[in-house]
Coordinates of C-alpha atoms in Angstrom, one line a residue:
Chain A
M189 CA 180.5 117.6 2.4
G190 CA 183.9 117.2 1.0
V191 CA 183.6 113.5 0.2
T192 CA 186.1 112.5 -2.4
P193 CA 185.1 110.0 -5.1
L194 CA 187.5 107.6 -3.7
E195 CA 185.9 107.7 -0.2
S196 CA 182.4 107.5 -1.8
A197 CA 183.5 104.4 -3.7
R198 CA 185.0 102.9 -0.6
E199 CA 181.7 103.4 1.3
N200 CA 179.8 101.8 -1.6
L201 CA 182.2 98.9 -1.6
A202 CA 181.7 98.6 2.2
D203 CA 177.9 98.5 1.8
V204 CA 178.2 95.9 -0.9
A205 CA 180.6 93.9 1.1
A206 CA 178.2 94.0 4.1
E207 CA 175.4 92.9 1.9
V208 CA 177.3 90.0 0.4
A209 CA 178.5 89.0 3.9
C210 CA 175.0 89.0 5.2
A211 CA 173.3 87.8 2.1
V212 CA 170.0 87.2 3.8
D213 CA 167.1 86.6 1.4
S214 CA 165.2 89.9 1.1
G215 CA 161.9 88.2 1.0
L216 CA 162.7 86.5 4.2
L217 CA 163.7 89.8 5.8
G218 CA 160.5 91.3 4.7
E219 CA 158.5 88.4 6.2
L220 CA 160.4 88.7 9.5
W221 CA 159.8 92.5 9.6
R222 CA 156.1 92.0 9.0
T223 CA 155.8 89.6 12.0
S224 CA 157.7 92.0 14.2
E225 CA 156.6 95.4 12.9
T226 CA 153.8 95.9 15.3
R227 CA 156.0 95.2 18.3
A228 CA 159.2 96.8 17.1
W229 CA 159.3 99.4 19.9
G230 CA 160.0 102.2 17.4
L231 CA 162.8 100.4 15.5
E232 CA 163.0 101.3 11.9
R233 CA 162.9 98.6 9.3
S234 CA 166.5 99.3 8.4
E235 CA 167.6 98.9 12.0
F236 CA 165.6 95.7 12.4
E237 CA 167.2 94.2 9.3
E238 CA 170.6 95.3 10.4
I239 CA 170.1 93.5 13.8
V240 CA 168.7 90.4 12.1
C241 CA 171.5 90.2 9.6
A242 CA 174.1 90.6 12.3
V243 CA 172.6 87.8 14.3
G244 CA 172.5 85.4 11.4
R245 CA 176.0 86.4 10.3
R246 CA 177.5 85.9 13.7
A247 CA 176.0 82.5 14.2
N248 CA 176.5 81.5 10.5
F249 CA 172.8 80.7 10.5
G250 CA 173.4 77.9 13.0
L251 CA 175.7 76.0 10.6
A252 CA 179.3 75.0 11.2
A253 CA 182.0 77.5 10.5
G254 CA 182.7 77.8 6.8
E255 CA 179.4 76.3 5.6
R256 CA 177.3 78.4 3.4
A257 CA 173.7 78.9 4.4
G258 CA 171.1 78.5 1.7
K259 CA 167.6 80.1 1.8
S260 CA 166.1 77.2 3.7
A261 CA 168.8 77.1 6.3
Q262 CA 168.4 80.8 6.8
R263 CA 164.7 80.5 7.1
E264 CA 165.0 77.6 9.6
F265 CA 167.5 79.7 11.6
Y266 CA 165.3 82.8 11.7
L267 CA 162.1 80.9 12.5
G268 CA 163.9 79.4 15.5
L269 CA 164.8 82.8 16.9
R270 CA 162.8 84.6 19.6
L271 CA 162.2 87.7 17.5
D272 CA 160.0 89.4 20.0
D273 CA 162.6 89.0 22.7
L274 CA 165.3 90.1 20.4
V275 CA 163.6 93.2 19.4
L276 CA 162.7 94.1 22.9
A277 CA 166.2 93.5 24.2
Q278 CA 167.8 95.5 21.3
S279 CA 165.3 98.4 21.9
C280 CA 166.1 98.4 25.6
A281 CA 169.8 98.5 24.8
R282 CA 169.2 101.5 22.4
G283 CA 167.5 103.4 25.3
N284 CA 163.8 103.0 24.4
E285 CA 162.0 103.8 27.7
Q286 CA 158.8 102.1 26.7
A287 CA 160.6 98.9 25.8
W288 CA 162.5 99.2 29.1
Q289 CA 159.3 99.5 31.0
Q290 CA 157.9 96.4 29.3
F291 CA 161.2 94.5 30.0
V292 CA 161.0 95.5 33.7
T293 CA 157.3 94.5 33.9
A294 CA 157.9 91.1 32.3
H295 CA 161.3 90.1 33.8
R296 CA 162.1 91.8 37.0
E297 CA 160.2 89.4 39.3
P298 CA 161.1 86.2 37.5
M299 CA 164.7 87.4 37.5
R300 CA 164.7 87.9 41.2
R301 CA 163.2 84.5 41.7
A302 CA 165.8 82.9 39.4
A303 CA 168.6 84.6 41.3
I304 CA 167.3 83.3 44.6
A305 CA 167.0 79.8 43.2
I306 CA 170.6 80.0 41.8
T307 CA 172.2 81.3 44.9
G308 CA 170.0 79.4 47.4
S309 CA 169.7 82.6 49.4
A310 CA 167.1 85.4 49.4
S311 CA 169.6 88.1 50.3
R312 CA 172.4 87.0 48.0
G313 CA 169.9 86.4 45.2
A314 CA 168.5 89.9 45.6
D315 CA 172.0 91.3 45.4
L316 CA 172.9 89.3 42.4
A317 CA 169.7 90.3 40.6
D318 CA 170.0 94.0 41.5
L319 CA 173.6 94.1 40.3
L320 CA 172.6 92.7 37.0
W321 CA 169.6 95.1 36.7
A322 CA 172.0 98.0 37.0
E323 CA 174.2 96.6 34.3
L324 CA 171.2 95.8 32.0
Y325 CA 170.0 99.4 32.3
G326 CA 173.4 100.5 31.1
L327 CA 174.9 102.3 34.0
N328 CA 178.3 101.4 32.6
E329 CA 179.4 103.8 29.9
R330 CA 182.0 103.3 27.2
D331 CA 183.0 106.3 25.0
G332 CA 180.2 108.3 26.4
E333 CA 177.5 105.7 25.5
R334 CA 175.5 103.5 27.8
V335 CA 176.6 99.9 27.4
S336 CA 174.0 97.3 28.2
P337 CA 174.6 93.5 28.1
L338 CA 171.2 93.3 26.5
K339 CA 172.9 94.3 23.3
S340 CA 174.6 90.9 23.2
Y341 CA 171.3 89.0 23.4
R342 CA 170.6 87.6 19.9
G343 CA 167.4 85.8 20.3
R344 CA 168.7 82.2 20.4
G345 CA 166.6 80.8 23.3
S346 CA 164.3 82.9 25.4
L347 CA 165.3 86.2 26.9
M348 CA 164.4 84.9 30.4
G349 CA 166.6 81.9 29.8
W350 CA 169.4 84.1 28.8
L351 CA 169.0 86.2 31.9
R352 CA 169.0 83.0 34.0
T353 CA 172.2 81.8 32.4
I354 CA 173.9 85.2 33.0
L355 CA 172.9 85.1 36.6
A356 CA 174.3 81.5 36.9
Q357 CA 177.5 82.6 35.2
R358 CA 177.9 85.5 37.6
H359 CA 177.2 83.3 40.6
V360 CA 179.5 80.6 39.5
D361 CA 182.4 83.0 38.7
Q362 CA 181.9 84.8 41.9
W363 CA 181.8 81.5 43.9
R364 CA 184.9 80.3 42.1
R365 CA 186.8 83.5 43.0
T366 CA 185.8 83.5 46.6
G367 CA 185.7 79.7 46.9
R368 CA 189.4 79.6 46.8
E369 CA 189.6 81.5 50.1
E370 CA 186.9 79.4 51.8
A371 CA 186.8 75.9 53.3
L372 CA 187.8 73.1 51.0
D373 CA 184.6 71.1 51.8
G374 CA 183.0 71.8 48.4
M375 CA 186.1 71.1 46.3
D376 CA 186.5 68.0 44.3
P377 CA 189.0 65.8 46.1
P378 CA 191.8 64.3 44.1
A379 CA 191.2 60.9 42.8
A380 CA 192.0 58.3 45.4
E381 CA 194.8 55.9 44.9
T382 CA 193.8 52.3 44.7
D383 CA 194.5 50.2 47.8
T384 CA 195.6 47.1 46.0
P385 CA 197.4 48.1 42.9
A386 CA 197.4 45.8 40.0
P387 CA 200.7 44.6 38.5
P388 CA 202.5 47.7 37.1
E389 CA 202.5 46.5 33.5
D390 CA 198.7 45.8 33.6
T391 CA 198.0 49.2 35.3
D392 CA 199.9 51.0 32.5
A393 CA 198.1 49.0 29.9
L394 CA 194.8 49.7 31.6
G395 CA 195.5 53.5 31.8
R396 CA 196.2 53.6 28.0
A397 CA 193.2 51.5 27.3
V398 CA 190.9 53.7 29.3
A399 CA 192.3 56.9 27.8
D400 CA 191.8 55.5 24.3
A401 CA 188.3 54.4 25.1
I402 CA 187.2 57.7 26.5
A403 CA 188.8 59.6 23.6
K404 CA 186.5 57.6 21.3
C405 CA 183.4 58.6 23.2
A406 CA 181.1 61.2 21.5
A407 CA 180.9 64.7 23.0
E408 CA 177.5 63.9 24.6
E409 CA 178.8 60.7 26.2
R410 CA 181.7 62.5 27.7
Y411 CA 179.4 65.2 29.0
L412 CA 177.2 62.6 30.6
L413 CA 180.1 60.9 32.3
A414 CA 181.5 64.3 33.6
S415 CA 178.1 65.5 34.8
Y416 CA 177.2 62.3 36.5
Y417 CA 180.4 60.9 37.8
L418 CA 182.6 64.0 38.2
D419 CA 180.1 66.7 39.2
G420 CA 177.8 64.3 41.1
Q421 CA 174.7 65.7 39.3
T422 CA 171.6 63.5 39.6
L423 CA 170.0 61.9 36.6
A424 CA 167.1 64.4 36.9
E425 CA 169.6 67.3 36.8
V426 CA 171.4 66.0 33.8
A427 CA 168.1 65.2 32.1
R428 CA 166.8 68.8 32.7
V429 CA 169.8 70.2 30.9
L430 CA 169.6 67.8 27.9
G431 CA 165.8 68.1 27.7
V432 CA 165.2 64.4 27.9
H433 CA 163.7 62.1 30.5
E434 CA 165.9 61.0 33.4
A435 CA 165.2 57.4 32.3
T436 CA 166.8 58.2 29.0
V437 CA 169.9 59.6 30.7
S438 CA 170.1 56.5 32.8
R439 CA 169.9 54.3 29.8
R440 CA 172.5 56.3 27.9
L441 CA 174.9 56.3 30.9
Q442 CA 174.6 52.5 31.2
R443 CA 175.3 52.2 27.5
V444 CA 178.3 54.5 27.7
V445 CA 179.8 52.7 30.6
K446 CA 179.2 49.3 29.0
G447 CA 180.7 50.5 25.8
I448 CA 183.8 51.9 27.6
R449 CA 184.3 48.6 29.4
K450 CA 184.1 46.7 26.1
Q451 CA 186.4 49.1 24.4
V452 CA 188.9 48.8 27.3
V453 CA 189.0 45.1 27.1
R454 CA 189.4 45.3 23.4
N455 CA 192.3 47.8 23.8
L456 CA 194.0 45.6 26.4
E457 CA 193.8 42.6 24.1
R458 CA 195.3 44.7 21.3
Q459 CA 198.1 45.5 23.7
G460 CA 198.9 41.8 24.0
L461 CA 196.9 40.7 27.0
S462 CA 194.9 37.5 26.7
P463 CA 191.1 38.0 26.8
R464 CA 191.0 36.4 30.2
R465 CA 193.8 38.6 31.6
A466 CA 192.2 41.7 30.0
R467 CA 188.9 40.9 31.8
E468 CA 190.8 40.3 35.0
A469 CA 192.5 43.6 34.7
L470 CA 189.1 45.2 35.0
E471 CA 187.7 42.9 37.5
T472 CA 190.6 42.9 39.8
D473 CA 190.0 46.5 40.7
P474 CA 187.1 48.2 38.9
R475 CA 187.8 51.5 40.7
D476 CA 190.8 51.9 38.3
L477 CA 188.4 52.8 35.6
D478 CA 186.6 55.3 37.7
V479 CA 189.8 56.9 38.9
N480 CA 191.3 57.2 35.5
L481 CA 188.0 58.5 34.1
K482 CA 188.1 61.4 36.6
K483 CA 191.7 62.2 35.8
L484 CA 191.0 62.2 32.1
L485 CA 187.9 64.3 32.3
Q486 CA 189.5 66.8 34.7
Q487 CA 192.1 67.7 32.1
T488 CA 191.9 71.4 31.3
Q489 CA 190.8 72.5 27.9
V490 CA 193.5 74.6 26.3
E491 CA 191.7 75.6 23.1
S492 CA 189.1 78.3 23.6
F493 CA 185.5 77.7 22.6
Q494 CA 185.5 80.7 20.2
D495 CA 188.5 79.3 18.4
R496 CA 186.8 76.1 17.7
A497 CA 183.5 77.8 16.9
G498 CA 185.3 79.9 14.4
G499 CA 183.7 83.0 15.9
Chain B
M288 CA 194.1 91.2 17.9
N289 CA 191.3 91.1 20.4
Q290 CA 192.3 91.1 23.9
R291 CA 191.1 87.9 25.5
T292 CA 189.5 87.8 28.9
Q293 CA 189.5 84.7 31.1
F294 CA 185.9 83.9 29.9
D295 CA 186.6 84.1 26.2
A296 CA 187.4 80.4 26.5
H297 CA 183.7 79.7 27.4
P298 CA 180.6 79.9 25.2
E299 CA 178.5 83.0 25.7
A300 CA 175.4 83.0 27.9
E301 CA 173.4 83.1 24.6
V302 CA 174.9 79.9 23.4
L303 CA 174.7 78.1 26.7
N304 CA 171.0 79.1 27.0
G305 CA 170.4 78.1 23.4
F306 CA 171.8 74.7 24.2
A307 CA 169.7 74.3 27.3
E308 CA 166.6 75.4 25.4
Q309 CA 167.4 73.1 22.4
A310 CA 167.6 76.1 20.1
L311 CA 170.9 75.3 18.5
G312 CA 171.6 73.5 15.3
A313 CA 173.3 70.0 15.4
A314 CA 176.8 71.4 14.7
E315 CA 176.6 74.0 17.4
R316 CA 175.1 71.6 19.9
E317 CA 177.9 69.2 19.3
L318 CA 180.5 71.9 19.8
V319 CA 178.8 73.0 23.1
L320 CA 178.6 69.4 24.3
G321 CA 182.3 69.0 23.6
H322 CA 183.1 72.1 25.7
L323 CA 180.7 71.1 28.5
A324 CA 182.4 67.6 28.7
V325 CA 185.6 69.3 29.8
C326 CA 184.5 72.5 31.5
A327 CA 183.1 72.1 35.0
R328 CA 182.3 75.9 35.2
C329 CA 180.0 75.8 32.2
R330 CA 178.4 72.5 33.3
E331 CA 177.6 74.2 36.6
V332 CA 176.2 77.3 34.9
V333 CA 173.9 75.3 32.6
A334 CA 172.8 73.1 35.5
L335 CA 172.0 76.1 37.8
A336 CA 170.2 77.9 35.0
A337 CA 168.1 74.8 34.3
E338 CA 167.4 74.4 38.0
A339 CA 166.2 78.0 38.2
A340 CA 164.0 77.4 35.1
A341 CA 162.5 74.3 36.7
A342 CA 161.9 76.1 39.9
E343 CA 159.9 78.7 37.9
M344 CA 157.8 75.9 36.5
P345 CA 157.7 73.1 39.1
V346 CA 155.7 70.8 36.9
A347 CA 157.9 71.1 33.9
V348 CA 160.1 68.0 34.3
A349 CA 159.7 66.5 37.7
P350 CA 156.3 64.8 37.2
A351 CA 157.2 63.5 33.7
R352 CA 157.0 59.9 34.8
K353 CA 153.6 60.5 36.4
A354 CA 152.4 62.2 33.2
W355 CA 153.6 59.3 31.1
F356 CA 151.9 56.8 33.5
G357 CA 148.7 58.9 33.5
W358 CA 148.7 59.0 29.7
R359 CA 149.0 55.3 29.3
M360 CA 146.6 54.4 32.2
A361 CA 144.1 57.0 31.0
W362 CA 143.1 54.6 28.2
A363 CA 141.7 52.0 30.4
P364 CA 138.9 54.0 32.0
A365 CA 138.4 55.9 28.8
M366 CA 137.9 52.8 26.8
A367 CA 135.6 51.4 29.5
L368 CA 133.6 54.6 29.4
A369 CA 133.5 54.5 25.6
A370 CA 132.2 51.0 25.7
V371 CA 129.5 51.9 28.1
A372 CA 128.6 54.9 26.1
V373 CA 128.3 53.0 22.8
L374 CA 126.3 50.2 24.5
A375 CA 124.0 52.7 26.2
V376 CA 123.4 54.7 23.0
F377 CA 122.7 51.4 21.1
V378 CA 120.3 50.1 23.7
Y379 CA 118.7 53.6 24.1
V380 CA 118.0 53.8 20.4
R381 CA 116.6 50.3 20.3
H382 CA 114.4 51.0 23.3
R383 CA 113.2 54.3 21.9
D384 CA 112.2 52.6 18.7
A385 CA 110.4 50.0 20.7
A386 CA 108.7 52.5 22.9
L387 CA 107.6 54.5 19.9
Q388 CA 106.1 51.4 18.3
M389 CA 104.4 50.5 21.5
A390 CA 103.0 54.0 21.9
Q391 CA 101.7 54.0 18.3
I392 CA 100.5 50.5 18.1
E393 CA 100.2 48.7 21.4
A394 CA 100.0 51.5 23.9
P395 CA 96.3 51.1 24.6
V396 CA 96.6 47.3 25.1
K397 CA 99.8 46.4 27.2
P398 CA 102.3 49.2 27.8
S399 CA 102.5 48.8 31.6
A400 CA 104.5 45.6 31.6
E401 CA 107.1 47.0 29.2
L402 CA 107.6 50.4 30.8
G403 CA 107.3 49.1 34.4
V404 CA 110.5 47.2 34.1
P405 CA 113.3 49.4 32.8
A406 CA 115.4 48.0 30.0
P407 CA 119.0 47.3 31.1
G408 CA 120.2 50.0 28.6
L409 CA 118.3 52.7 30.4
V410 CA 120.3 52.2 33.5
A411 CA 123.4 52.9 31.6
V412 CA 122.1 55.9 29.7
A413 CA 121.7 58.0 32.9
P414 CA 125.3 58.0 33.9
V415 CA 126.4 58.8 30.4
E416 CA 124.1 61.8 30.2
Q417 CA 125.3 62.8 33.6
A418 CA 128.9 62.7 32.4
Q419 CA 128.0 64.9 29.5
V420 CA 126.3 67.4 31.8
T421 CA 129.3 67.4 34.1
R422 CA 131.7 67.9 31.3
L423 CA 129.9 70.8 29.9
A424 CA 129.5 72.3 33.3
E425 CA 133.3 72.1 33.7
V426 CA 133.7 73.9 30.4
K427 CA 131.6 76.7 31.6
K428 CA 133.4 77.0 34.9
A429 CA 136.9 76.9 33.4
P430 CA 137.2 77.9 29.8
E431 CA 140.9 77.3 29.8
P432 CA 142.9 75.3 29.0
V433 CA 141.3 74.9 25.7
V434 CA 142.0 72.0 23.3
Y435 CA 141.3 72.3 19.6
Q436 CA 140.9 69.2 17.7
S437 CA 140.4 68.3 14.1
A438 CA 137.0 67.1 13.1
S439 CA 137.8 63.5 13.3
A440 CA 140.2 63.6 16.2
G441 CA 137.8 65.8 18.2
M442 CA 134.9 63.5 17.7
M443 CA 136.9 60.5 18.5
S444 CA 138.0 62.1 21.7
E445 CA 134.4 62.9 22.5
V446 CA 133.6 59.2 22.3
N447 CA 136.8 57.8 23.8
S448 CA 137.6 59.9 26.7
V449 CA 135.9 62.4 29.0
E450 CA 139.3 63.8 29.9
A451 CA 140.3 64.3 26.2
A452 CA 137.0 65.9 25.3
A453 CA 137.4 69.2 23.5
P454 CA 135.7 72.1 25.2
P455 CA 134.8 74.8 22.8
P456 CA 137.2 77.7 22.7
A457 CA 134.7 80.4 23.7
P458 CA 136.7 83.6 23.4
M459 CA 138.3 82.8 20.1
V460 CA 135.9 81.1 17.7
E461 CA 132.4 82.2 17.2
T462 CA 131.4 78.9 15.6
A463 CA 132.7 77.1 18.7
D464 CA 130.4 79.2 20.8
K465 CA 127.6 77.9 18.6
A466 CA 128.9 74.4 19.1
A467 CA 128.7 74.9 22.9
S468 CA 125.2 76.2 22.7
Y469 CA 124.2 73.3 20.4
Q470 CA 125.8 70.9 22.9
M471 CA 123.9 72.6 25.7
A472 CA 120.7 72.3 23.6
E473 CA 121.6 68.6 23.1
V474 CA 122.0 68.2 26.8
R475 CA 118.8 70.0 27.6
A476 CA 116.9 67.9 25.0
F477 CA 118.5 64.8 26.5
D478 CA 117.5 66.0 29.9
Q479 CA 113.9 66.5 28.8
A480 CA 113.8 63.1 27.2
S481 CA 115.4 61.6 30.2
A482 CA 113.0 63.3 32.6
A483 CA 110.0 62.4 30.5
R484 CA 111.2 58.8 30.4
D485 CA 111.8 58.7 34.1
A486 CA 108.5 60.2 34.7
A487 CA 106.9 57.6 32.4
Q488 CA 108.6 54.8 34.3
A489 CA 107.5 56.2 37.7
E490 CA 104.1 56.6 36.4
A491 CA 104.1 53.1 35.0
Q492 CA 105.2 51.6 38.3
S493 CA 102.6 53.4 40.4
A494 CA 99.8 53.1 37.9
R495 CA 99.7 49.4 37.3
A496 CA 96.3 49.5 38.8
T497 CA 95.1 52.4 36.6
Q498 CA 95.5 51.4 33.0
S499 CA 94.2 54.8 31.8
R500 CA 97.0 56.8 33.5
M501 CA 99.6 54.6 31.9
K502 CA 98.3 55.2 28.5
M503 CA 98.6 58.9 28.9
A504 CA 102.2 58.6 30.2
A505 CA 103.3 56.4 27.3
A506 CA 101.6 58.7 24.8
S507 CA 103.4 61.8 26.2
A508 CA 106.8 60.2 26.7
A509 CA 107.3 58.9 23.2
P510 CA 107.0 62.1 21.3
M511 CA 109.3 63.9 23.7
E512 CA 111.9 61.2 23.4
M513 CA 111.7 61.5 19.6
A514 CA 112.2 65.3 19.8
G515 CA 115.2 64.9 22.0
A516 CA 116.9 62.1 20.1
S517 CA 116.3 63.2 16.6
T518 CA 116.7 66.9 16.5
A519 CA 119.3 67.9 19.0
P520 CA 122.3 65.7 18.1
A521 CA 122.3 66.7 14.4
P522 CA 123.2 70.4 14.8
A523 CA 125.5 69.6 17.7
M524 CA 127.5 67.2 15.4
R525 CA 127.6 69.7 12.6
A526 CA 128.8 72.4 15.0
M527 CA 131.5 70.1 16.4
A528 CA 132.7 69.4 13.0
A529 CA 132.6 73.1 12.1
A530 CA 134.6 74.3 15.0
P531 CA 138.0 73.1 13.9
A532 CA 137.3 74.4 10.4
A533 CA 136.9 77.8 12.0
V534 CA 140.2 77.4 13.8
R535 CA 141.8 76.5 10.6
Q536 CA 140.5 79.7 9.0
I537 CA 141.6 81.9 11.8
A538 CA 144.9 80.3 12.6
T539 CA 146.9 80.4 9.5
L540 CA 150.2 78.6 10.0
P541 CA 153.4 79.9 8.3
S542 CA 153.6 76.6 6.4
G543 CA 150.3 77.4 4.7
Q544 CA 149.0 73.9 5.5
T545 CA 145.9 73.0 7.4
I546 CA 146.0 72.3 11.2
V547 CA 145.4 68.7 11.9
S548 CA 145.7 69.0 15.7
S549 CA 146.1 71.8 18.1
A550 CA 145.9 72.6 21.8
S551 CA 145.9 75.7 23.9
S552 CA 146.6 76.9 27.4
G553 CA 146.1 80.6 28.0
A554 CA 147.7 82.5 25.2
L555 CA 149.9 79.6 24.3
T556 CA 148.8 77.4 21.4
V557 CA 150.6 74.4 19.8
A558 CA 149.5 73.3 16.4
I559 CA 150.5 70.5 14.0
D560 CA 150.0 71.0 10.3
A561 CA 149.2 68.4 7.7
G562 CA 152.8 68.0 7.0
G563 CA 153.6 67.0 10.5
E564 CA 155.3 70.3 11.3
V565 CA 154.7 71.7 14.8
F566 CA 154.2 75.4 15.5
V567 CA 153.8 77.4 18.7
S568 CA 152.0 80.6 19.2
R569 CA 152.3 82.8 22.3
D570 CA 149.6 85.3 21.4
R571 CA 146.5 83.2 20.8
G572 CA 147.3 82.2 17.3
Q573 CA 148.2 85.6 15.8
H574 CA 151.8 84.7 15.3
W575 CA 153.4 81.3 14.9
D576 CA 156.9 80.0 15.4
A577 CA 158.1 76.8 13.9
V578 CA 159.3 74.3 16.6
K579 CA 162.4 72.4 15.8
Q580 CA 161.8 68.7 15.6
Q581 CA 162.7 67.0 18.9
W582 CA 160.6 63.9 18.4
T583 CA 161.1 60.9 16.1
S584 CA 159.0 60.2 13.1
R585 CA 156.0 62.4 12.4
A586 CA 154.0 64.4 14.9
V587 CA 150.3 63.7 14.6
H588 CA 148.5 64.8 17.7
V589 CA 148.9 67.4 20.5
E590 CA 146.8 68.1 23.5
W591 CA 146.9 70.0 26.8
K592 CA 147.1 67.8 29.9
A593 CA 145.8 70.0 32.7
A594 CA 146.9 67.4 35.3
A595 CA 150.6 67.7 34.2
A596 CA 150.2 71.3 33.2
A597 CA 152.0 70.4 30.0
F598 CA 151.3 69.8 26.3
E599 CA 151.6 66.3 25.1
L600 CA 152.6 65.5 21.6
A601 CA 152.2 62.1 20.0
N602 CA 154.0 60.9 16.9
D603 CA 152.6 58.3 14.5
Q604 CA 154.2 55.5 16.5
K605 CA 152.2 56.6 19.6
R606 CA 155.3 57.8 21.4
I607 CA 154.8 60.8 23.6
W608 CA 156.7 64.0 24.2
A609 CA 155.8 66.6 26.8
S610 CA 156.4 70.4 26.9
T611 CA 155.3 73.2 29.1
D612 CA 156.1 76.0 26.6
G613 CA 155.6 74.3 23.3
A614 CA 159.2 74.8 22.3
I615 CA 161.1 72.3 24.3
W616 CA 159.9 68.7 24.2
T617 CA 160.9 65.9 26.4
Q618 CA 160.3 62.3 25.5
Q619 CA 158.0 60.6 28.0

């Protein structure tokens, strides 16, 4: 009623723009719908496609920002999604009671157990899980509409894993807020000063050499160093996160440390130290490397993740 | 533009979970790793979530070394058993032929000396038959976890390892039910033959004095042995070969290729197609999800290891990866 040709044309253009931006192969969309249709919790096909397109678009089909996803990349991305979980979560977020019942049946107990495991306390775990349940149901409202965090689940990894991660985030953020007011036992002490400092010129050279060596490490290597040396995680804990065996983590750590040592010696030589003096700079007080490593890895990241992800 | 909260600087729960569950592409994974390297908060989140996941499935990662050890060490007794089985079958067949010839030609003259002293092979046959009975009894008691195998792989496992033997997937594949019944028939026939042979040997020992009784025993034992040995194995072998074909028919993979190896536990099924791609189904093979490659080279074999409560996947270089959910694989 009362739609001007200009408005109509704008709407059409918006539709076309959305389609171009999404540009998901229609055959693939149909295939995905067929696999999810029977468990779509009343979602219409158009709603399903809208959700799926939004998920793909937001993640740029798992590719780096700016890369264009071809059919095969799109297919690989969508086949890696947990479509069942995605449809269930989105249906819950849209207020489907049947979907919600299914969600409660499948996840309430595991979520409580996860919260207890994360907090290490039955009472605090139960509180944490209950608080999240209330939010998930959508007790918070925005512009008169229920808002559920489930809407932000996009099927990358399991729904239960996503819930665990949210519980862990809430716990860590809560702990970090209250931790400042508590005892300092759990806080990372500042790096200790060395007892027998090396000659100042060598220490400076060593500092620069270590900083350069660490800067050359790959992201995974820096993650290994930070988790193991800075956070004090065990090999098994690091392995669990990376999905590899702890022996693999051990080997990689050894390789990284060895590589850094070699690079440091090389850097020292480049700065004019003789090979012998360069080796001595490390051997005189090997804790220098550790200390500097901590300082380097403790540097705060200024750039946000979203900025780098291009999201 | 957008108002930033203090947590905008961190990856979302979705991305961190995708990272922990190996569900991200290489570019995204690298980005998350770069963030984790400098963000103690997110490292802690990921570690806590992983710990909670491990607590939910206590056998998921902790006993990985044991599983690896078990896998390697399982070959020694399996090979020994296989050697005994092959030797026993060989000696059994030779002895059966000899007994038949004796029953037909020489039974009236001198059967007592031959049957009175059991051939060495017969001693070994009994435990093998016992093992088959035990294995099938286990299948009846506990139908899950079920392991599907291709025709060749399944039969090799049958010979090589009792542990790796493929119990028929009773609720899913009708042909496999037939395989089970054929196998039971095979065991019954073996039992009959074995009982008859044992009876004949006992008779022979006690009736050295009475030549006429021994003639009757030899005459009755030989035809029963023939019936057991010649008729039962044939349909059993056919059914064993047919079972994977039935699985292939029912479980159509998204790739459209045939299944070369698959294993199940409960509703969870992992399958490898002819192209080496791995798929996982959480609803007994009705729907399949492709599993992102987390192993080197080409996946060729998968099986369910009840002891480790995990699937084990082998590539063509005989390296092993383990998974509890079929989606996340850890090298062993």
